[in-house]
PDB file of C-alpha atoms in Angstrom:
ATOM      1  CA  UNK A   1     -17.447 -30.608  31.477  1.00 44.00           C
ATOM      2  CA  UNK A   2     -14.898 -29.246  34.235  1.00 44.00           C
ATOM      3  CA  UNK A   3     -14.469 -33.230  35.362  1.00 40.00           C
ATOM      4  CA  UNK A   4     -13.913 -34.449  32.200  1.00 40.00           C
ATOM      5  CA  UNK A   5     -10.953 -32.110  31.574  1.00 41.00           C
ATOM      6  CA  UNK A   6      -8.859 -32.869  34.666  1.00 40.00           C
ATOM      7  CA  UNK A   7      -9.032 -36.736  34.502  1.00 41.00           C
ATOM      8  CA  UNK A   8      -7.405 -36.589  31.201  1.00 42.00           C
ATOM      9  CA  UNK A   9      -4.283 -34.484  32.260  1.00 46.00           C
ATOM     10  CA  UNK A  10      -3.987 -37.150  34.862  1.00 44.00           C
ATOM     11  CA  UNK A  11      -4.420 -39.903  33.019  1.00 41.00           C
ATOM     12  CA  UNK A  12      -1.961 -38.573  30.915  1.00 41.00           C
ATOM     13  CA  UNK A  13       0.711 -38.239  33.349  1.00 40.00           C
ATOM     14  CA  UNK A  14      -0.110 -41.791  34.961  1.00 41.00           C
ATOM     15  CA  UNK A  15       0.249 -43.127  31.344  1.00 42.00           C
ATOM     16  CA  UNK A  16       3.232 -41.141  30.740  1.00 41.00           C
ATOM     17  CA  UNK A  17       4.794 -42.752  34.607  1.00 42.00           C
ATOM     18  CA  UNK A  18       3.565 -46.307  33.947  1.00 43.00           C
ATOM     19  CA  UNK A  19       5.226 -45.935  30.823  1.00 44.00           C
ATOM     20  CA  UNK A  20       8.890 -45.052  32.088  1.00 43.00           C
ATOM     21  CA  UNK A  21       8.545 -47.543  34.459  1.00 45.00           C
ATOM     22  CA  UNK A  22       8.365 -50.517  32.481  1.00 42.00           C
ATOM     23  CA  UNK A  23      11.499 -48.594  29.619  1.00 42.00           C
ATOM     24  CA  UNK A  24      13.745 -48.064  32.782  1.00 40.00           C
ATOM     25  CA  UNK A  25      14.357 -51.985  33.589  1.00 43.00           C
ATOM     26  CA  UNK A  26      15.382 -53.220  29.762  1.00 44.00           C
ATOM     27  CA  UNK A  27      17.669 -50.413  30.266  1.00 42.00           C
ATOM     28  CA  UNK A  28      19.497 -50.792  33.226  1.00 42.00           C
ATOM     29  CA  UNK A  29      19.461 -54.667  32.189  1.00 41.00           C
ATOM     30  CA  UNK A  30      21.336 -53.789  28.821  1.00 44.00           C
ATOM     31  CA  UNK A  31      23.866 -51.255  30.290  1.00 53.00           C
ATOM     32  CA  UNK A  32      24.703 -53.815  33.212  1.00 57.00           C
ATOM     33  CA  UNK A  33      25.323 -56.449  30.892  1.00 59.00           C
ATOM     34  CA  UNK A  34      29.239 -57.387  30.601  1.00 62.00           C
ATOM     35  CA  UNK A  35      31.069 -56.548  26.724  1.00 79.00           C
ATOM     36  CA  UNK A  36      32.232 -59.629  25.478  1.00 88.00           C
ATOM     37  CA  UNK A  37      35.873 -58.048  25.402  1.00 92.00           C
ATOM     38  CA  UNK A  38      37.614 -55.586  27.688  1.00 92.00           C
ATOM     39  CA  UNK A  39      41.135 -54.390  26.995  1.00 92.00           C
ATOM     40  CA  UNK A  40      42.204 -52.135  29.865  1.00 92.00           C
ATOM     41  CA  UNK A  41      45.785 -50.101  30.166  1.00 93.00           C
ATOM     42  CA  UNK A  42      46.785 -51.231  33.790  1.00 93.00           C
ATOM     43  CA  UNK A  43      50.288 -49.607  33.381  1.00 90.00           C
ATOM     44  CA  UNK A  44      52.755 -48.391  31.304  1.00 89.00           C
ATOM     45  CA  UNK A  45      53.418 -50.996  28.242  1.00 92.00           C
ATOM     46  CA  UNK A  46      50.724 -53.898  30.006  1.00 93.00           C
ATOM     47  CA  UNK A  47      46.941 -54.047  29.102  1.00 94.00           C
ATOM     48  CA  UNK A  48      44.640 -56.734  31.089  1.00 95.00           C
ATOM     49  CA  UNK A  49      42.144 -58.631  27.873  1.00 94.00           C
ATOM     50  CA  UNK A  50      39.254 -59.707  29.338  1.00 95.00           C
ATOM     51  CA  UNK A  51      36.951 -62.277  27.530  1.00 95.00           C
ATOM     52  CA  UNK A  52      33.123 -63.245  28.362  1.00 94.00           C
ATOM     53  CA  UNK A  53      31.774 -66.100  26.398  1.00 93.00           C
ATOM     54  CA  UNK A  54      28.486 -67.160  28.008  1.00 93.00           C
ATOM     55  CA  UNK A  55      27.650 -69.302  25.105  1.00 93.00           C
ATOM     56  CA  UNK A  56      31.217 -71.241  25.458  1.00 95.00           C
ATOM     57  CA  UNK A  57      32.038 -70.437  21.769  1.00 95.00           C
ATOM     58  CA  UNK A  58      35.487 -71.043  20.447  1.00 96.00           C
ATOM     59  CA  UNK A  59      37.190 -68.043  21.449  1.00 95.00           C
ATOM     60  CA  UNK A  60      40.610 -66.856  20.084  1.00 96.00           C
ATOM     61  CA  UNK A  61      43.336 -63.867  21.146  1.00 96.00           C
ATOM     62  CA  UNK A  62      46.207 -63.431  19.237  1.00 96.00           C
ATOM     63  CA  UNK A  63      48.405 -60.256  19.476  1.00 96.00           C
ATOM     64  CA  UNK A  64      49.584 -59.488  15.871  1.00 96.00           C
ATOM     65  CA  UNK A  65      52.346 -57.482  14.204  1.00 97.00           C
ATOM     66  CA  UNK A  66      50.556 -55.615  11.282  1.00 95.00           C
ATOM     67  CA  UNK A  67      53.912 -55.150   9.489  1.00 96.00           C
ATOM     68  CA  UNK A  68      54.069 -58.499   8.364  1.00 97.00           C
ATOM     69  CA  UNK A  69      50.875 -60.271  10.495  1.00 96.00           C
ATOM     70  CA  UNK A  70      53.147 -62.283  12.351  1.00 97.00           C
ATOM     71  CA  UNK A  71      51.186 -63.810  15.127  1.00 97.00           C
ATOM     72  CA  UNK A  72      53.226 -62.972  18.438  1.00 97.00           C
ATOM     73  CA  UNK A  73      50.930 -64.510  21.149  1.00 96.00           C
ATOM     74  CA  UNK A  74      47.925 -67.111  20.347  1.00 97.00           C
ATOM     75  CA  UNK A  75      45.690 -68.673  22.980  1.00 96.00           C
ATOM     76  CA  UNK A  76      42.205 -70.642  22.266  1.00 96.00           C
ATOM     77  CA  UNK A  77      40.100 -71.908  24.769  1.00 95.00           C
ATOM     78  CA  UNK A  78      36.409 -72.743  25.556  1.00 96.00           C
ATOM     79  CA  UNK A  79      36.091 -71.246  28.785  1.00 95.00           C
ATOM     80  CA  UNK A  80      33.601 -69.102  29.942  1.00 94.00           C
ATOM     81  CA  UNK A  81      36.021 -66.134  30.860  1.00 94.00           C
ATOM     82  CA  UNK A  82      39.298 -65.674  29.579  1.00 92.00           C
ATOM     83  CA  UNK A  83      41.803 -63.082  30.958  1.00 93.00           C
ATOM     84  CA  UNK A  84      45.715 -62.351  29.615  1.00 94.00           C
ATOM     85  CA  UNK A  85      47.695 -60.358  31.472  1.00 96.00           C
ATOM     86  CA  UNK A  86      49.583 -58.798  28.069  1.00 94.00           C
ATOM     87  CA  UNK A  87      53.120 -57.430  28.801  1.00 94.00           C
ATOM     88  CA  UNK A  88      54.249 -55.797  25.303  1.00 93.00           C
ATOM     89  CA  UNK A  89      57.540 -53.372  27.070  1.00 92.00           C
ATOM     90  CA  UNK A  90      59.991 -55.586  24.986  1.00 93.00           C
ATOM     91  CA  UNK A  91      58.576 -55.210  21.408  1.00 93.00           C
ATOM     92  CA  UNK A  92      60.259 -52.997  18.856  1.00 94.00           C
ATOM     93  CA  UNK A  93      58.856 -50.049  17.884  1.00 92.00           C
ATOM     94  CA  UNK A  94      55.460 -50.650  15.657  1.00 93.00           C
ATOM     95  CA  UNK A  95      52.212 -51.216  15.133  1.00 94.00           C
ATOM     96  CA  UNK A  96      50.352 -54.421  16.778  1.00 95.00           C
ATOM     97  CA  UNK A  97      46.883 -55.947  17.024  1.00 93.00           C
ATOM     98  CA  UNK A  98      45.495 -57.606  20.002  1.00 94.00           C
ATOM     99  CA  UNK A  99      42.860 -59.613  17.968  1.00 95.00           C
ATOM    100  CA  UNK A 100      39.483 -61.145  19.971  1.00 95.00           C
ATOM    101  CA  UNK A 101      37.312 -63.872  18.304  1.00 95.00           C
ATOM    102  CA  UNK A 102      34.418 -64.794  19.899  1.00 94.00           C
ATOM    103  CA  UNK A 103      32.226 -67.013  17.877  1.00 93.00           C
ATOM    104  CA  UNK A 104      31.792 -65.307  15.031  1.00 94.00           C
ATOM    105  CA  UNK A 105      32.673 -61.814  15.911  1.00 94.00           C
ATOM    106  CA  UNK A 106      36.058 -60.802  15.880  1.00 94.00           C
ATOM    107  CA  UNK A 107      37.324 -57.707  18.081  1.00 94.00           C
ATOM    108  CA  UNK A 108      40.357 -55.855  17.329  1.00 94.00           C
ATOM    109  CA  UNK A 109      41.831 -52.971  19.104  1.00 94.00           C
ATOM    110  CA  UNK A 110      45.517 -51.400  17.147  1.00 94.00           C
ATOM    111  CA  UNK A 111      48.650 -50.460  19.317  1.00 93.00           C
ATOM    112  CA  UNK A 112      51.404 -48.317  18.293  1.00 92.00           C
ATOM    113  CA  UNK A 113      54.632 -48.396  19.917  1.00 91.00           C
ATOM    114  CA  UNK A 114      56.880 -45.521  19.351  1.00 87.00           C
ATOM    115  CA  UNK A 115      59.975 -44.876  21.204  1.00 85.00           C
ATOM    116  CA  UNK A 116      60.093 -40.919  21.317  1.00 79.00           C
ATOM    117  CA  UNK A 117      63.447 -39.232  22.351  1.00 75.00           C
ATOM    118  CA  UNK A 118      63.391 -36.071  23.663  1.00 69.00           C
ATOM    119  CA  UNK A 119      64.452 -32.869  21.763  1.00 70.00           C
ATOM    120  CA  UNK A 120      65.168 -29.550  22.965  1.00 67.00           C
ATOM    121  CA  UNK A 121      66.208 -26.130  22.226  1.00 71.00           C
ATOM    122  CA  UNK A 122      66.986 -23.177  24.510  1.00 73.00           C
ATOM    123  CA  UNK A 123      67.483 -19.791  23.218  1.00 72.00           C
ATOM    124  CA  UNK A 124      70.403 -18.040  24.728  1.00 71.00           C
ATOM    125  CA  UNK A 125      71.187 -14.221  24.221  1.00 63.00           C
ATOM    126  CA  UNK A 126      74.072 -12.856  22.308  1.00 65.00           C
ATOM    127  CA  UNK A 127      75.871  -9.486  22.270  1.00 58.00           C
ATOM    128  CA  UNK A 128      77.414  -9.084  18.875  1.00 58.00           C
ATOM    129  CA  UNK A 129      78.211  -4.979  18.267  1.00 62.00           C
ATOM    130  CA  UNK A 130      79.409  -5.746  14.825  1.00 54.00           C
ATOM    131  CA  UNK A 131      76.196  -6.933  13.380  1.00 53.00           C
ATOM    132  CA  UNK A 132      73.976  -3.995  14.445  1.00 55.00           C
ATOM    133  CA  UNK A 133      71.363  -2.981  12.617  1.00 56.00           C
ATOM    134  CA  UNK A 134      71.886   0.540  10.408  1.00 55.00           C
TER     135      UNK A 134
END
């Protein structure tokens, strides 16, 4: 009976190894694969779009002034990558769309500009005997 207790413990942990090592590769295959759209901040006011379209789908980016959906910047291709270097330091204060169609799917990420001035306040000291307290 003693041999017939520690195969199974073994067999467990073989099944339990064999297992994770055929779950590890569909992950590491999904988490390498590329988003269809990428919008990074590369400095102040300019964001880098990035576009994948392995299919070659119609794809679309528009940036968009949600105020009144005005379409500021439009571009269409084909291709399978797309890229915009997106330079938005001149637009008035607001908020904006950058707007991704790939296909079917549509991506949209929201900007707000917002000029902010700066406020301050110091707090000085004042000696006035008159207005002591009683």
């Amino acid at each position: 009976m003693k041999t017939l207790i520690k195969p199974a413990p073994s067999l467990l942990l073989l099944a339990t190894c064999l297992g994770l090592g055929f779950t590890t590769p569909a992950l590491a295959q999904s988490a390498g694969r590329p988003q269809p759209v990428n919008v990074d901040q590369v400095s102040d006011f300019t964001y880098l779009l990035r576009v994948s379209n392995p299919a070659l789908e119609r794809s679309e980016v528009k940036v968009v002034r949600l105020s009144n959906n005005a379409v500021l910047f439009h571009n269409a291709s084909y291709a399978h990558t797309l890229g915009h270097k997106l330079n938005v330091r001149e637009l008035p204060d607001g908020e904006y769309a950058f707007v991704v169609k790939v296909g079917k799917k549509t991506h949209r990420y929201t900007l707000d500009i917002h000029t902010q001035m700066q406020r301050s306040a110091r707090l000085g000291s004042v000696s006035m005997p008159s207005m002591a307290v009683r």
